[in-house]
Amino acid sequence: MNKILLFFVFLFVLAGCSSEDKPGLKFTEKGREVPSFNADSAYQFVQQQVDFGPRVPNTEAHQAALSYLESKFRAFAGSDAVFIQRFEAEGYDETLQLGNVIAAFNTTAPDRIMLSAHWDSRPRADEDTTRIDEGILGADDGGSGVAVLLELARIFKDTPPPIGVDIVLFDGEDYGRSGSLQKYFLGSRHWSQNPPVPGYSPRFGILLDMVGSENAQFPKEQYSLSYAPDLVEEVWSIATEKGHGDLFLNEEGAAVADDHVIVNEQARIPIINIINHRRLPGGGAEFGAYWHTHNDNMEIISRETMGAVGDVLLELIYNRL
Ligand SMILES: [Zn+2]
């Protein structure tokens, strides 16, 4: 039996024995020791992704980055606990070769959570004034969320989490042209419609998107508030307790279309999005000045921002579930 088959077998076991009395979205302090997040390590994980160049579907850099992520997660989770969900999707004038990256930790635990980000970067810089048709590095838009999850994976290897954790990195999130959402979220659509583990139902999911820039602000995103309000309140109250109230704003943000909308509506998993944005007076979303430009590079990446997000997630995972 090959490794991929083995992976499916253990995941079927997981899906089949989820307990009926799941704690759901209830949280209590458990008094457990919480490992510390290494922001320098997370910063390096952004740098390593950016070093491949723009991780645009159907490019060599995209393939190289996928191999890098596969080998990193194999090192952290074990070879049998990593699965690349390869698939094709129709782009504008091309068929895209895409892959979602899935890594499972504490694989025998029936009680699980899901952590996500997108690993592709945008094929165009449509908010820039130059080189609009060239792919962007996506240090923050894509890279930072993946980097925080790589650092968590490194920690999970040393200190297994008290609950099952599945890291799911979506491909093809940022492929679409602005003006229509049709060609966005290609990976989360495929994953939700073709679940590698039929019946997979983690307690909840958390999506990280643009969690690494300087001057970031995370107001409470609107879809997140409607899908999993108790989880939003827990995450934001942990942030306040830990002194990160300047980042995790105790106010309502905008409704931001992102992978979490697909995962909630198609896979029926309650999931929130931690995303750097501001809510405009009319209710719309505004993103950082670097967003969808060539300035989304290492110069705007902040160890402090990633460190704060990592601290909050570690407290949640190790001490509140
Ligand atoms: Zn984007």
PDB file of C-alpha atoms and ligand atoms in Angstrom:
ATOM      1  CA  MET A   1       0.000   0.000   0.000  1.00  0.00           C
ATOM      2  CA  ASN A   2       1.488   3.315  -0.897  1.00  0.00           C
ATOM      3  CA  LYS A   3       1.789   6.302   1.381  1.00  0.00           C
ATOM      4  CA  ILE A   4      -1.099   8.242  -0.061  1.00  0.00           C
ATOM      5  CA  LEU A   5      -3.412   5.278   0.445  1.00  0.00           C
ATOM      6  CA  LEU A   6      -2.214   4.909   3.996  1.00  0.00           C
ATOM      7  CA  PHE A   7      -2.944   8.555   4.570  1.00  0.00           C
ATOM      8  CA  PHE A   8      -6.485   8.092   3.343  1.00  0.00           C
ATOM      9  CA  VAL A   9      -6.966   5.057   5.533  1.00  0.00           C
ATOM     10  CA  PHE A  10      -6.036   6.890   8.690  1.00  0.00           C
ATOM     11  CA  LEU A  11      -8.113   9.885   7.736  1.00  0.00           C
ATOM     12  CA  PHE A  12     -11.125   7.688   7.132  1.00  0.00           C
ATOM     13  CA  VAL A  13     -10.595   6.363  10.626  1.00  0.00           C
ATOM     14  CA  LEU A  14     -10.522   9.929  11.912  1.00  0.00           C
ATOM     15  CA  ALA A  15     -13.635  10.927  10.035  1.00  0.00           C
ATOM     16  CA  GLY A  16     -15.475   7.864  11.242  1.00  0.00           C
ATOM     17  CA  CYS A  17     -14.945   8.252  14.959  1.00  0.00           C
ATOM     18  CA  SER A  18     -15.653  11.905  15.606  1.00  0.00           C
ATOM     19  CA  SER A  19     -17.394  12.044  18.963  1.00  0.00           C
ATOM     20  CA  GLU A  20     -21.030  13.093  19.208  1.00  0.00           C
ATOM     21  CA  ASP A  21     -20.496  15.494  22.085  1.00  0.00           C
ATOM     22  CA  LYS A  22     -17.904  17.736  20.477  1.00  0.00           C
ATOM     23  CA  PRO A  23     -17.128  20.770  22.589  1.00  0.00           C
ATOM     24  CA  GLY A  24     -17.766  22.878  19.503  1.00  0.00           C
ATOM     25  CA  LEU A  25     -17.063  26.543  19.985  1.00  0.00           C
ATOM     26  CA  LYS A  26     -16.809  26.560  23.786  1.00  0.00           C
ATOM     27  CA  PHE A  27     -13.540  27.616  25.350  1.00  0.00           C
ATOM     28  CA  THR A  28     -12.057  27.339  28.838  1.00  0.00           C
ATOM     29  CA  GLU A  29      -8.578  27.983  30.192  1.00  0.00           C
ATOM     30  CA  LYS A  30      -6.871  24.651  30.716  1.00  0.00           C
ATOM     31  CA  GLY A  31      -3.785  25.685  32.675  1.00  0.00           C
ATOM     32  CA  ARG A  32      -1.484  23.964  30.193  1.00  0.00           C
ATOM     33  CA  GLU A  33       1.974  25.140  29.259  1.00  0.00           C
ATOM     34  CA  VAL A  34       2.056  27.011  25.951  1.00  0.00           C
ATOM     35  CA  PRO A  35       5.129  26.823  23.704  1.00  0.00           C
ATOM     36  CA  SER A  36       6.535  30.076  22.383  1.00  0.00           C
ATOM     37  CA  PHE A  37       6.361  31.288  18.801  1.00  0.00           C
ATOM     38  CA  ASN A  38       9.661  32.131  17.114  1.00  0.00           C
ATOM     39  CA  ALA A  39       9.045  35.200  14.936  1.00  0.00           C
ATOM     40  CA  ASP A  40      12.558  35.061  13.434  1.00  0.00           C
ATOM     41  CA  SER A  41      11.831  31.549  12.220  1.00  0.00           C
ATOM     42  CA  ALA A  42       8.490  32.685  10.769  1.00  0.00           C
ATOM     43  CA  TYR A  43      10.262  35.574   9.023  1.00  0.00           C
ATOM     44  CA  GLN A  44      12.674  33.109   7.420  1.00  0.00           C
ATOM     45  CA  PHE A  45       9.724  31.044   6.204  1.00  0.00           C
ATOM     46  CA  VAL A  46       8.401  34.120   4.374  1.00  0.00           C
ATOM     47  CA  GLN A  47      11.845  34.807   2.908  1.00  0.00           C
ATOM     48  CA  GLN A  48      12.202  31.230   1.660  1.00  0.00           C
ATOM     49  CA  GLN A  49       8.891  31.420  -0.200  1.00  0.00           C
ATOM     50  CA  VAL A  50       9.652  34.833  -1.698  1.00  0.00           C
ATOM     51  CA  ASP A  51      13.064  33.563  -2.865  1.00  0.00           C
ATOM     52  CA  PHE A  52      11.300  31.320  -5.392  1.00  0.00           C
ATOM     53  CA  GLY A  53       9.860  34.418  -7.071  1.00  0.00           C
ATOM     54  CA  PRO A  54       6.136  34.947  -7.687  1.00  0.00           C
ATOM     55  CA  ARG A  55       4.332  31.661  -6.907  1.00  0.00           C
ATOM     56  CA  VAL A  56       2.037  31.986  -9.883  1.00  0.00           C
ATOM     57  CA  PRO A  57       0.232  28.850 -11.164  1.00  0.00           C
ATOM     58  CA  ASN A  58       1.842  27.165 -14.204  1.00  0.00           C
ATOM     59  CA  THR A  59       5.292  28.620 -13.510  1.00  0.00           C
ATOM     60  CA  GLU A  60       8.498  26.931 -12.370  1.00  0.00           C
ATOM     61  CA  ALA A  61       8.540  29.034  -9.205  1.00  0.00           C
ATOM     62  CA  HIS A  62       5.088  27.703  -8.340  1.00  0.00           C
ATOM     63  CA  GLN A  63       6.265  24.102  -8.779  1.00  0.00           C
ATOM     64  CA  ALA A  64       9.431  24.744  -6.778  1.00  0.00           C
ATOM     65  CA  ALA A  65       7.457  26.346  -3.955  1.00  0.00           C
ATOM     66  CA  LEU A  66       5.070  23.387  -3.868  1.00  0.00           C
ATOM     67  CA  SER A  67       8.004  20.967  -3.550  1.00  0.00           C
ATOM     68  CA  TYR A  68       9.456  23.143  -0.792  1.00  0.00           C
ATOM     69  CA  LEU A  69       6.174  23.157   1.154  1.00  0.00           C
ATOM     70  CA  GLU A  70       5.737  19.421   0.703  1.00  0.00           C
ATOM     71  CA  SER A  71       9.201  18.663   2.036  1.00  0.00           C
ATOM     72  CA  LYS A  72       8.903  21.126   4.952  1.00  0.00           C
ATOM     73  CA  PHE A  73       5.600  19.670   6.063  1.00  0.00           C
ATOM     74  CA  ARG A  74       6.892  16.116   5.642  1.00  0.00           C
ATOM     75  CA  ALA A  75       9.749  17.020   7.960  1.00  0.00           C
ATOM     76  CA  PHE A  76       7.396  18.510  10.556  1.00  0.00           C
ATOM     77  CA  ALA A  77       4.353  16.228  10.343  1.00  0.00           C
ATOM     78  CA  GLY A  78       5.931  12.989   9.098  1.00  0.00           C
ATOM     79  CA  SER A  79       5.778  11.718   5.523  1.00  0.00           C
ATOM     80  CA  ASP A  80       2.578   9.743   6.001  1.00  0.00           C
ATOM     81  CA  ALA A  81       0.680  12.745   7.338  1.00  0.00           C
ATOM     82  CA  VAL A  82       1.133  15.000   4.305  1.00  0.00           C
ATOM     83  CA  PHE A  83      -1.025  14.882   1.202  1.00  0.00           C
ATOM     84  CA  ILE A  84      -0.833  17.019  -1.932  1.00  0.00           C
ATOM     85  CA  GLN A  85      -4.275  17.287  -3.504  1.00  0.00           C
ATOM     86  CA  ARG A  86      -3.384  17.868  -7.170  1.00  0.00           C
ATOM     87  CA  PHE A  87      -6.050  19.088  -9.564  1.00  0.00           C
ATOM     88  CA  GLU A  88      -6.661  21.081 -12.711  1.00  0.00           C
ATOM     89  CA  ALA A  89      -8.754  24.213 -13.034  1.00  0.00           C
ATOM     90  CA  GLU A  90      -9.651  26.348 -16.017  1.00  0.00           C
ATOM     91  CA  GLY A  91      -7.866  29.690 -15.988  1.00  0.00           C
ATOM     92  CA  TYR A  92      -8.455  32.492 -18.499  1.00  0.00           C
ATOM     93  CA  ASP A  93      -6.568  31.094 -21.497  1.00  0.00           C
ATOM     94  CA  GLU A  94      -4.902  28.116 -19.883  1.00  0.00           C
ATOM     95  CA  THR A  95      -5.532  25.004 -17.857  1.00  0.00           C
ATOM     96  CA  LEU A  96      -3.963  25.448 -14.441  1.00  0.00           C
ATOM     97  CA  GLN A  97      -2.048  22.686 -12.672  1.00  0.00           C
ATOM     98  CA  LEU A  98      -2.745  23.294  -9.004  1.00  0.00           C
ATOM     99  CA  GLY A  99      -2.170  21.607  -5.656  1.00  0.00           C
ATOM    100  CA  ASN A 100      -3.564  22.023  -2.155  1.00  0.00           C
ATOM    101  CA  VAL A 101      -1.162  21.066   0.645  1.00  0.00           C
ATOM    102  CA  ILE A 102      -2.602  19.178   3.614  1.00  0.00           C
ATOM    103  CA  ALA A 103      -0.652  18.221   6.748  1.00  0.00           C
ATOM    104  CA  ALA A 104      -2.162  16.495   9.785  1.00  0.00           C
ATOM    105  CA  PHE A 105      -0.837  16.648  13.357  1.00  0.00           C
ATOM    106  CA  ASN A 106      -1.876  14.438  16.272  1.00  0.00           C
ATOM    107  CA  THR A 107      -3.444  12.209  13.662  1.00  0.00           C
ATOM    108  CA  THR A 108      -5.179   9.807  16.051  1.00  0.00           C
ATOM    109  CA  ALA A 109      -7.226  12.514  17.810  1.00  0.00           C
ATOM    110  CA  PRO A 110     -10.856  12.412  16.640  1.00  0.00           C
ATOM    111  CA  ASP A 111     -11.392  15.966  17.868  1.00  0.00           C
ATOM    112  CA  ARG A 112      -9.775  18.324  15.321  1.00  0.00           C
ATOM    113  CA  ILE A 113      -9.371  21.901  14.141  1.00  0.00           C
ATOM    114  CA  MET A 114      -8.279  23.259  10.759  1.00  0.00           C
ATOM    115  CA  LEU A 115      -5.787  26.055  10.055  1.00  0.00           C
ATOM    116  CA  SER A 116      -5.545  27.544   6.553  1.00  0.00           C
ATOM    117  CA  ALA A 117      -3.834  30.046   4.292  1.00  0.00           C
ATOM    118  CA  HIS A 118      -3.303  30.354   0.545  1.00  0.00           C
ATOM    119  CA  TRP A 119       0.140  29.558  -0.835  1.00  0.00           C
ATOM    120  CA  ASP A 120      -0.118  30.948  -4.388  1.00  0.00           C
ATOM    121  CA  SER A 121       0.694  34.544  -5.249  1.00  0.00           C
ATOM    122  CA  ARG A 122      -1.077  36.855  -7.622  1.00  0.00           C
ATOM    123  CA  PRO A 123      -0.240  36.667 -11.386  1.00  0.00           C
ATOM    124  CA  ARG A 124      -0.614  40.437 -11.837  1.00  0.00           C
ATOM    125  CA  ALA A 125      -0.005  43.660  -9.946  1.00  0.00           C
ATOM    126  CA  ASP A 126      -3.269  45.312 -10.838  1.00  0.00           C
ATOM    127  CA  GLU A 127      -3.056  47.890  -8.051  1.00  0.00           C
ATOM    128  CA  ASP A 128       0.436  48.992  -9.115  1.00  0.00           C
ATOM    129  CA  THR A 129       1.414  51.653 -11.634  1.00  0.00           C
ATOM    130  CA  THR A 130       4.249  49.645 -13.220  1.00  0.00           C
ATOM    131  CA  ARG A 131       4.754  46.040 -14.356  1.00  0.00           C
ATOM    132  CA  ILE A 132       1.040  45.464 -13.936  1.00  0.00           C
ATOM    133  CA  ASP A 133       1.147  42.230 -15.966  1.00  0.00           C
ATOM    134  CA  GLU A 134       3.869  40.620 -13.838  1.00  0.00           C
ATOM    135  CA  GLY A 135       3.236  38.340 -10.872  1.00  0.00           C
ATOM    136  CA  ILE A 136       3.826  39.687  -7.379  1.00  0.00           C
ATOM    137  CA  LEU A 137       6.031  38.219  -4.653  1.00  0.00           C
ATOM    138  CA  GLY A 138       3.126  38.082  -2.217  1.00  0.00           C
ATOM    139  CA  ALA A 139       5.318  38.239   0.874  1.00  0.00           C
ATOM    140  CA  ASP A 140       2.262  39.178   2.908  1.00  0.00           C
ATOM    141  CA  ASP A 141      -0.576  38.164   0.556  1.00  0.00           C
ATOM    142  CA  GLY A 142      -0.035  34.445   0.749  1.00  0.00           C
ATOM    143  CA  GLY A 143       3.473  34.196   2.171  1.00  0.00           C
ATOM    144  CA  SER A 144       2.859  35.409   5.729  1.00  0.00           C
ATOM    145  CA  GLY A 145      -0.064  33.093   6.458  1.00  0.00           C
ATOM    146  CA  VAL A 146       1.892  30.100   5.172  1.00  0.00           C
ATOM    147  CA  ALA A 147       4.934  31.190   7.199  1.00  0.00           C
ATOM    148  CA  VAL A 148       2.961  31.400  10.455  1.00  0.00           C
ATOM    149  CA  LEU A 149       1.569  27.918   9.774  1.00  0.00           C
ATOM    150  CA  LEU A 150       5.037  26.536   8.958  1.00  0.00           C
ATOM    151  CA  GLU A 151       6.271  27.885  12.286  1.00  0.00           C
ATOM    152  CA  LEU A 152       3.293  26.329  14.080  1.00  0.00           C
ATOM    153  CA  ALA A 153       4.058  23.037  12.315  1.00  0.00           C
ATOM    154  CA  ARG A 154       7.660  23.227  13.537  1.00  0.00           C
ATOM    155  CA  ILE A 155       6.317  23.699  17.082  1.00  0.00           C
ATOM    156  CA  PHE A 156       3.767  20.863  16.714  1.00  0.00           C
ATOM    157  CA  LYS A 157       6.627  18.497  15.888  1.00  0.00           C
ATOM    158  CA  ASP A 158       8.425  19.333  19.145  1.00  0.00           C
ATOM    159  CA  THR A 159       5.307  19.704  21.301  1.00  0.00           C
ATOM    160  CA  PRO A 160       2.368  17.727  19.912  1.00  0.00           C
ATOM    161  CA  PRO A 161      -0.848  19.748  20.205  1.00  0.00           C
ATOM    162  CA  PRO A 162      -3.528  18.520  22.660  1.00  0.00           C
ATOM    163  CA  ILE A 163      -6.061  18.359  19.810  1.00  0.00           C
ATOM    164  CA  GLY A 164      -5.838  17.169  16.209  1.00  0.00           C
ATOM    165  CA  VAL A 165      -4.710  19.965  13.889  1.00  0.00           C
ATOM    166  CA  ASP A 166      -4.982  19.902  10.110  1.00  0.00           C
ATOM    167  CA  ILE A 167      -3.108  22.530   8.127  1.00  0.00           C
ATOM    168  CA  VAL A 168      -4.685  23.088   4.715  1.00  0.00           C
ATOM    169  CA  LEU A 169      -2.906  25.411   2.262  1.00  0.00           C
ATOM    170  CA  PHE A 170      -5.041  26.392  -0.697  1.00  0.00           C
ATOM    171  CA  ASP A 171      -3.686  27.027  -4.177  1.00  0.00           C
ATOM    172  CA  GLY A 172      -5.192  29.416  -6.736  1.00  0.00           C
ATOM    173  CA  GLU A 173      -6.760  31.817  -4.246  1.00  0.00           C
ATOM    174  CA  ASP A 174      -5.501  34.968  -5.932  1.00  0.00           C
ATOM    175  CA  TYR A 175      -5.635  33.992  -9.618  1.00  0.00           C
ATOM    176  CA  GLY A 176      -8.766  35.934 -10.593  1.00  0.00           C
ATOM    177  CA  ARG A 177      -8.923  39.317 -12.257  1.00  0.00           C
ATOM    178  CA  SER A 178     -10.529  42.070 -10.239  1.00  0.00           C
ATOM    179  CA  GLY A 179     -14.156  42.720 -11.046  1.00  0.00           C
ATOM    180  CA  SER A 180     -15.392  39.126 -10.786  1.00  0.00           C
ATOM    181  CA  LEU A 181     -14.834  36.501  -8.101  1.00  0.00           C
ATOM    182  CA  GLN A 182     -15.262  33.630 -10.561  1.00  0.00           C
ATOM    183  CA  LYS A 183     -11.596  32.640 -10.910  1.00  0.00           C
ATOM    184  CA  TYR A 184     -10.631  33.266  -7.290  1.00  0.00           C
ATOM    185  CA  PHE A 185     -10.527  30.634  -4.531  1.00  0.00           C
ATOM    186  CA  LEU A 186      -9.788  27.774  -6.948  1.00  0.00           C
ATOM    187  CA  GLY A 187      -8.117  25.618  -4.302  1.00  0.00           C
ATOM    188  CA  SER A 188     -10.729  26.045  -1.594  1.00  0.00           C
ATOM    189  CA  ARG A 189     -13.493  25.364  -4.122  1.00  0.00           C
ATOM    190  CA  HIS A 190     -11.814  22.139  -5.223  1.00  0.00           C
ATOM    191  CA  TRP A 191     -11.068  21.051  -1.647  1.00  0.00           C
ATOM    192  CA  SER A 192     -14.637  21.768  -0.498  1.00  0.00           C
ATOM    193  CA  GLN A 193     -16.225  19.990  -3.462  1.00  0.00           C
ATOM    194  CA  ASN A 194     -13.768  17.058  -3.386  1.00  0.00           C
ATOM    195  CA  PRO A 195     -12.987  16.602   0.302  1.00  0.00           C
ATOM    196  CA  PRO A 196      -9.930  14.342   0.743  1.00  0.00           C
ATOM    197  CA  VAL A 197     -11.662  13.047   3.873  1.00  0.00           C
ATOM    198  CA  PRO A 198     -15.399  12.649   3.247  1.00  0.00           C
ATOM    199  CA  GLY A 199     -17.346  13.767   6.289  1.00  0.00           C
ATOM    200  CA  TYR A 200     -14.432  15.776   7.663  1.00  0.00           C
ATOM    201  CA  SER A 201     -15.855  18.012  10.364  1.00  0.00           C
ATOM    202  CA  PRO A 202     -13.336  19.816  12.537  1.00  0.00           C
ATOM    203  CA  ARG A 203     -14.610  21.919  15.460  1.00  0.00           C
ATOM    204  CA  PHE A 204     -13.696  25.025  13.510  1.00  0.00           C
ATOM    205  CA  GLY A 205     -11.261  26.550  11.057  1.00  0.00           C
ATOM    206  CA  ILE A 206      -9.066  29.650  11.116  1.00  0.00           C
ATOM    207  CA  LEU A 207      -7.873  31.258   7.893  1.00  0.00           C
ATOM    208  CA  LEU A 208      -4.811  33.521   7.904  1.00  0.00           C
ATOM    209  CA  ASP A 209      -4.479  36.018   5.054  1.00  0.00           C
ATOM    210  CA  MET A 210      -2.108  38.984   5.154  1.00  0.00           C
ATOM    211  CA  VAL A 211      -0.982  38.466   8.746  1.00  0.00           C
ATOM    212  CA  GLY A 212       2.605  39.697   8.434  1.00  0.00           C
ATOM    213  CA  SER A 213       2.858  43.334   7.458  1.00  0.00           C
ATOM    214  CA  GLU A 214       3.921  46.325   9.491  1.00  0.00           C
ATOM    215  CA  ASN A 215       1.019  48.505  10.664  1.00  0.00           C
ATOM    216  CA  ALA A 216      -1.405  45.618  10.231  1.00  0.00           C
ATOM    217  CA  GLN A 217      -4.883  45.839  11.729  1.00  0.00           C
ATOM    218  CA  PHE A 218      -7.266  42.965  12.250  1.00  0.00           C
ATOM    219  CA  PRO A 219     -10.789  44.174  12.922  1.00  0.00           C
ATOM    220  CA  LYS A 220     -13.403  41.422  13.311  1.00  0.00           C
ATOM    221  CA  GLU A 221     -14.224  40.422   9.746  1.00  0.00           C
ATOM    222  CA  GLN A 222     -17.968  40.255   9.062  1.00  0.00           C
ATOM    223  CA  TYR A 223     -18.340  36.765   7.577  1.00  0.00           C
ATOM    224  CA  SER A 224     -16.280  35.420  10.482  1.00  0.00           C
ATOM    225  CA  LEU A 225     -18.688  37.052  12.937  1.00  0.00           C
ATOM    226  CA  SER A 226     -21.628  35.372  11.281  1.00  0.00           C
ATOM    227  CA  TYR A 227     -20.011  31.917  10.849  1.00  0.00           C
ATOM    228  CA  ALA A 228     -18.345  31.542  14.259  1.00  0.00           C
ATOM    229  CA  PRO A 229     -18.954  34.511  16.581  1.00  0.00           C
ATOM    230  CA  ASP A 230     -17.786  32.688  19.739  1.00  0.00           C
ATOM    231  CA  LEU A 231     -14.474  31.826  18.111  1.00  0.00           C
ATOM    232  CA  VAL A 232     -13.974  35.437  17.010  1.00  0.00           C
ATOM    233  CA  GLU A 233     -14.632  36.619  20.561  1.00  0.00           C
ATOM    234  CA  GLU A 234     -12.204  34.055  22.022  1.00  0.00           C
ATOM    235  CA  VAL A 235      -9.397  34.862  19.589  1.00  0.00           C
ATOM    236  CA  TRP A 236      -9.783  38.614  20.001  1.00  0.00           C
ATOM    237  CA  SER A 237     -10.013  38.391  23.792  1.00  0.00           C
ATOM    238  CA  ILE A 238      -6.836  36.283  23.923  1.00  0.00           C
ATOM    239  CA  ALA A 239      -5.168  38.965  21.784  1.00  0.00           C
ATOM    240  CA  THR A 240      -6.250  41.703  24.194  1.00  0.00           C
ATOM    241  CA  GLU A 241      -5.030  39.688  27.207  1.00  0.00           C
ATOM    242  CA  LYS A 242      -1.665  39.242  25.521  1.00  0.00           C
ATOM    243  CA  GLY A 243      -1.286  42.956  24.784  1.00  0.00           C
ATOM    244  CA  HIS A 244      -2.053  42.729  21.056  1.00  0.00           C
ATOM    245  CA  GLY A 245      -5.184  44.886  21.152  1.00  0.00           C
ATOM    246  CA  ASP A 246      -3.449  47.387  18.877  1.00  0.00           C
ATOM    247  CA  LEU A 247      -3.471  44.737  16.114  1.00  0.00           C
ATOM    248  CA  PHE A 248      -6.625  42.765  16.894  1.00  0.00           C
ATOM    249  CA  LEU A 249      -9.055  45.672  17.006  1.00  0.00           C
ATOM    250  CA  ASN A 250     -12.135  45.231  19.137  1.00  0.00           C
ATOM    251  CA  GLU A 251     -14.369  46.502  16.359  1.00  0.00           C
ATOM    252  CA  GLU A 252     -16.268  45.171  13.390  1.00  0.00           C
ATOM    253  CA  GLY A 253     -14.441  45.060  10.087  1.00  0.00           C
ATOM    254  CA  ALA A 254     -15.734  44.664   6.555  1.00  0.00           C
ATOM    255  CA  ALA A 255     -17.112  41.547   4.841  1.00  0.00           C
ATOM    256  CA  VAL A 256     -14.096  40.217   2.918  1.00  0.00           C
ATOM    257  CA  ALA A 257     -14.603  37.569   0.233  1.00  0.00           C
ATOM    258  CA  ASP A 258     -11.896  34.966   0.828  1.00  0.00           C
ATOM    259  CA  ASP A 259     -11.350  31.198   1.090  1.00  0.00           C
ATOM    260  CA  HIS A 260     -13.256  31.069   4.387  1.00  0.00           C
ATOM    261  CA  VAL A 261     -16.516  31.944   2.614  1.00  0.00           C
ATOM    262  CA  ILE A 262     -16.085  28.938   0.303  1.00  0.00           C
ATOM    263  CA  VAL A 263     -15.116  26.609   3.150  1.00  0.00           C
ATOM    264  CA  ASN A 264     -18.048  27.697   5.283  1.00  0.00           C
ATOM    265  CA  GLU A 265     -20.681  27.631   2.583  1.00  0.00           C
ATOM    266  CA  GLN A 266     -19.521  24.555   0.653  1.00  0.00           C
ATOM    267  CA  ALA A 267     -17.833  22.376   3.289  1.00  0.00           C
ATOM    268  CA  ARG A 268     -20.056  23.605   6.157  1.00  0.00           C
ATOM    269  CA  ILE A 269     -17.150  24.213   8.500  1.00  0.00           C
ATOM    270  CA  PRO A 270     -17.421  27.218  10.861  1.00  0.00           C
ATOM    271  CA  ILE A 271     -14.332  29.232  10.009  1.00  0.00           C
ATOM    272  CA  ILE A 272     -13.009  32.731  10.666  1.00  0.00           C
ATOM    273  CA  ASN A 273     -10.523  34.910   8.806  1.00  0.00           C
ATOM    274  CA  ILE A 274      -7.742  36.917  10.417  1.00  0.00           C
ATOM    275  CA  ILE A 275      -6.986  39.461   7.692  1.00  0.00           C
ATOM    276  CA  ASN A 276      -5.308  42.863   7.626  1.00  0.00           C
ATOM    277  CA  HIS A 277      -7.879  45.354   6.396  1.00  0.00           C
ATOM    278  CA  ARG A 278      -9.806  48.432   7.329  1.00  0.00           C
ATOM    279  CA  ARG A 279     -13.506  49.007   7.113  1.00  0.00           C
ATOM    280  CA  LEU A 280     -14.355  52.072   5.068  1.00  0.00           C
ATOM    281  CA  PRO A 281     -17.131  54.402   6.241  1.00  0.00           C
ATOM    282  CA  GLY A 282     -19.464  52.916   3.590  1.00  0.00           C
ATOM    283  CA  GLY A 283     -18.753  49.396   4.902  1.00  0.00           C
ATOM    284  CA  GLY A 284     -16.357  48.247   2.155  1.00  0.00           C
ATOM    285  CA  ALA A 285     -12.868  46.856   2.757  1.00  0.00           C
ATOM    286  CA  GLU A 286      -9.606  48.680   2.211  1.00  0.00           C
ATOM    287  CA  PHE A 287      -6.279  46.827   2.207  1.00  0.00           C
ATOM    288  CA  GLY A 288      -2.723  48.012   2.800  1.00  0.00           C
ATOM    289  CA  ALA A 289      -1.051  50.264   0.204  1.00  0.00           C
ATOM    290  CA  TYR A 290       1.228  47.356  -0.787  1.00  0.00           C
ATOM    291  CA  TRP A 291      -1.768  45.113  -1.605  1.00  0.00           C
ATOM    292  CA  HIS A 292      -1.653  43.641  -5.137  1.00  0.00           C
ATOM    293  CA  THR A 293       1.454  45.693  -5.973  1.00  0.00           C
ATOM    294  CA  HIS A 294       5.143  44.842  -6.285  1.00  0.00           C
ATOM    295  CA  ASN A 295       5.634  46.440  -2.877  1.00  0.00           C
ATOM    296  CA  ASP A 296       4.235  43.289  -1.291  1.00  0.00           C
ATOM    297  CA  ASN A 297       7.802  42.174  -0.616  1.00  0.00           C
ATOM    298  CA  MET A 298      10.078  41.544   2.400  1.00  0.00           C
ATOM    299  CA  GLU A 299      10.329  45.268   3.157  1.00  0.00           C
ATOM    300  CA  ILE A 300       6.807  45.383   4.564  1.00  0.00           C
ATOM    301  CA  ILE A 301       7.103  42.162   6.577  1.00  0.00           C
ATOM    302  CA  SER A 302       7.082  42.600  10.349  1.00  0.00           C
ATOM    303  CA  ARG A 303       8.300  39.983  12.830  1.00  0.00           C
ATOM    304  CA  GLU A 304       6.167  41.656  15.500  1.00  0.00           C
ATOM    305  CA  THR A 305       2.947  41.230  13.543  1.00  0.00           C
ATOM    306  CA  MET A 306       3.594  37.564  12.801  1.00  0.00           C
ATOM    307  CA  GLY A 307       4.722  37.023  16.388  1.00  0.00           C
ATOM    308  CA  ALA A 308       1.463  38.436  17.746  1.00  0.00           C
ATOM    309  CA  VAL A 309      -0.654  36.221  15.491  1.00  0.00           C
ATOM    310  CA  GLY A 310       1.442  33.194  16.429  1.00  0.00           C
ATOM    311  CA  ASP A 311       1.165  33.918  20.178  1.00  0.00           C
ATOM    312  CA  VAL A 312      -2.607  34.156  19.980  1.00  0.00           C
ATOM    313  CA  LEU A 313      -2.954  30.921  18.002  1.00  0.00           C
ATOM    314  CA  LEU A 314      -0.644  28.986  20.328  1.00  0.00           C
ATOM    315  CA  GLU A 315      -2.580  30.127  23.413  1.00  0.00           C
ATOM    316  CA  LEU A 316      -5.831  29.083  21.746  1.00  0.00           C
ATOM    317  CA  ILE A 317      -4.561  25.686  20.609  1.00  0.00           C
ATOM    318  CA  TYR A 318      -2.592  24.614  23.673  1.00  0.00           C
ATOM    319  CA  ASN A 319      -4.581  26.244  26.480  1.00  0.00           C
ATOM    320  CA  ARG A 320      -8.192  26.924  25.514  1.00  0.00           C
ATOM    321  CA  LEU A 321      -9.400  23.792  23.709  1.00  0.00           C
TER     322      LEU A 321
HETATM  323 ZN    ZN B   1      -4.619  38.903  -2.829  1.00  0.00          ZN
END
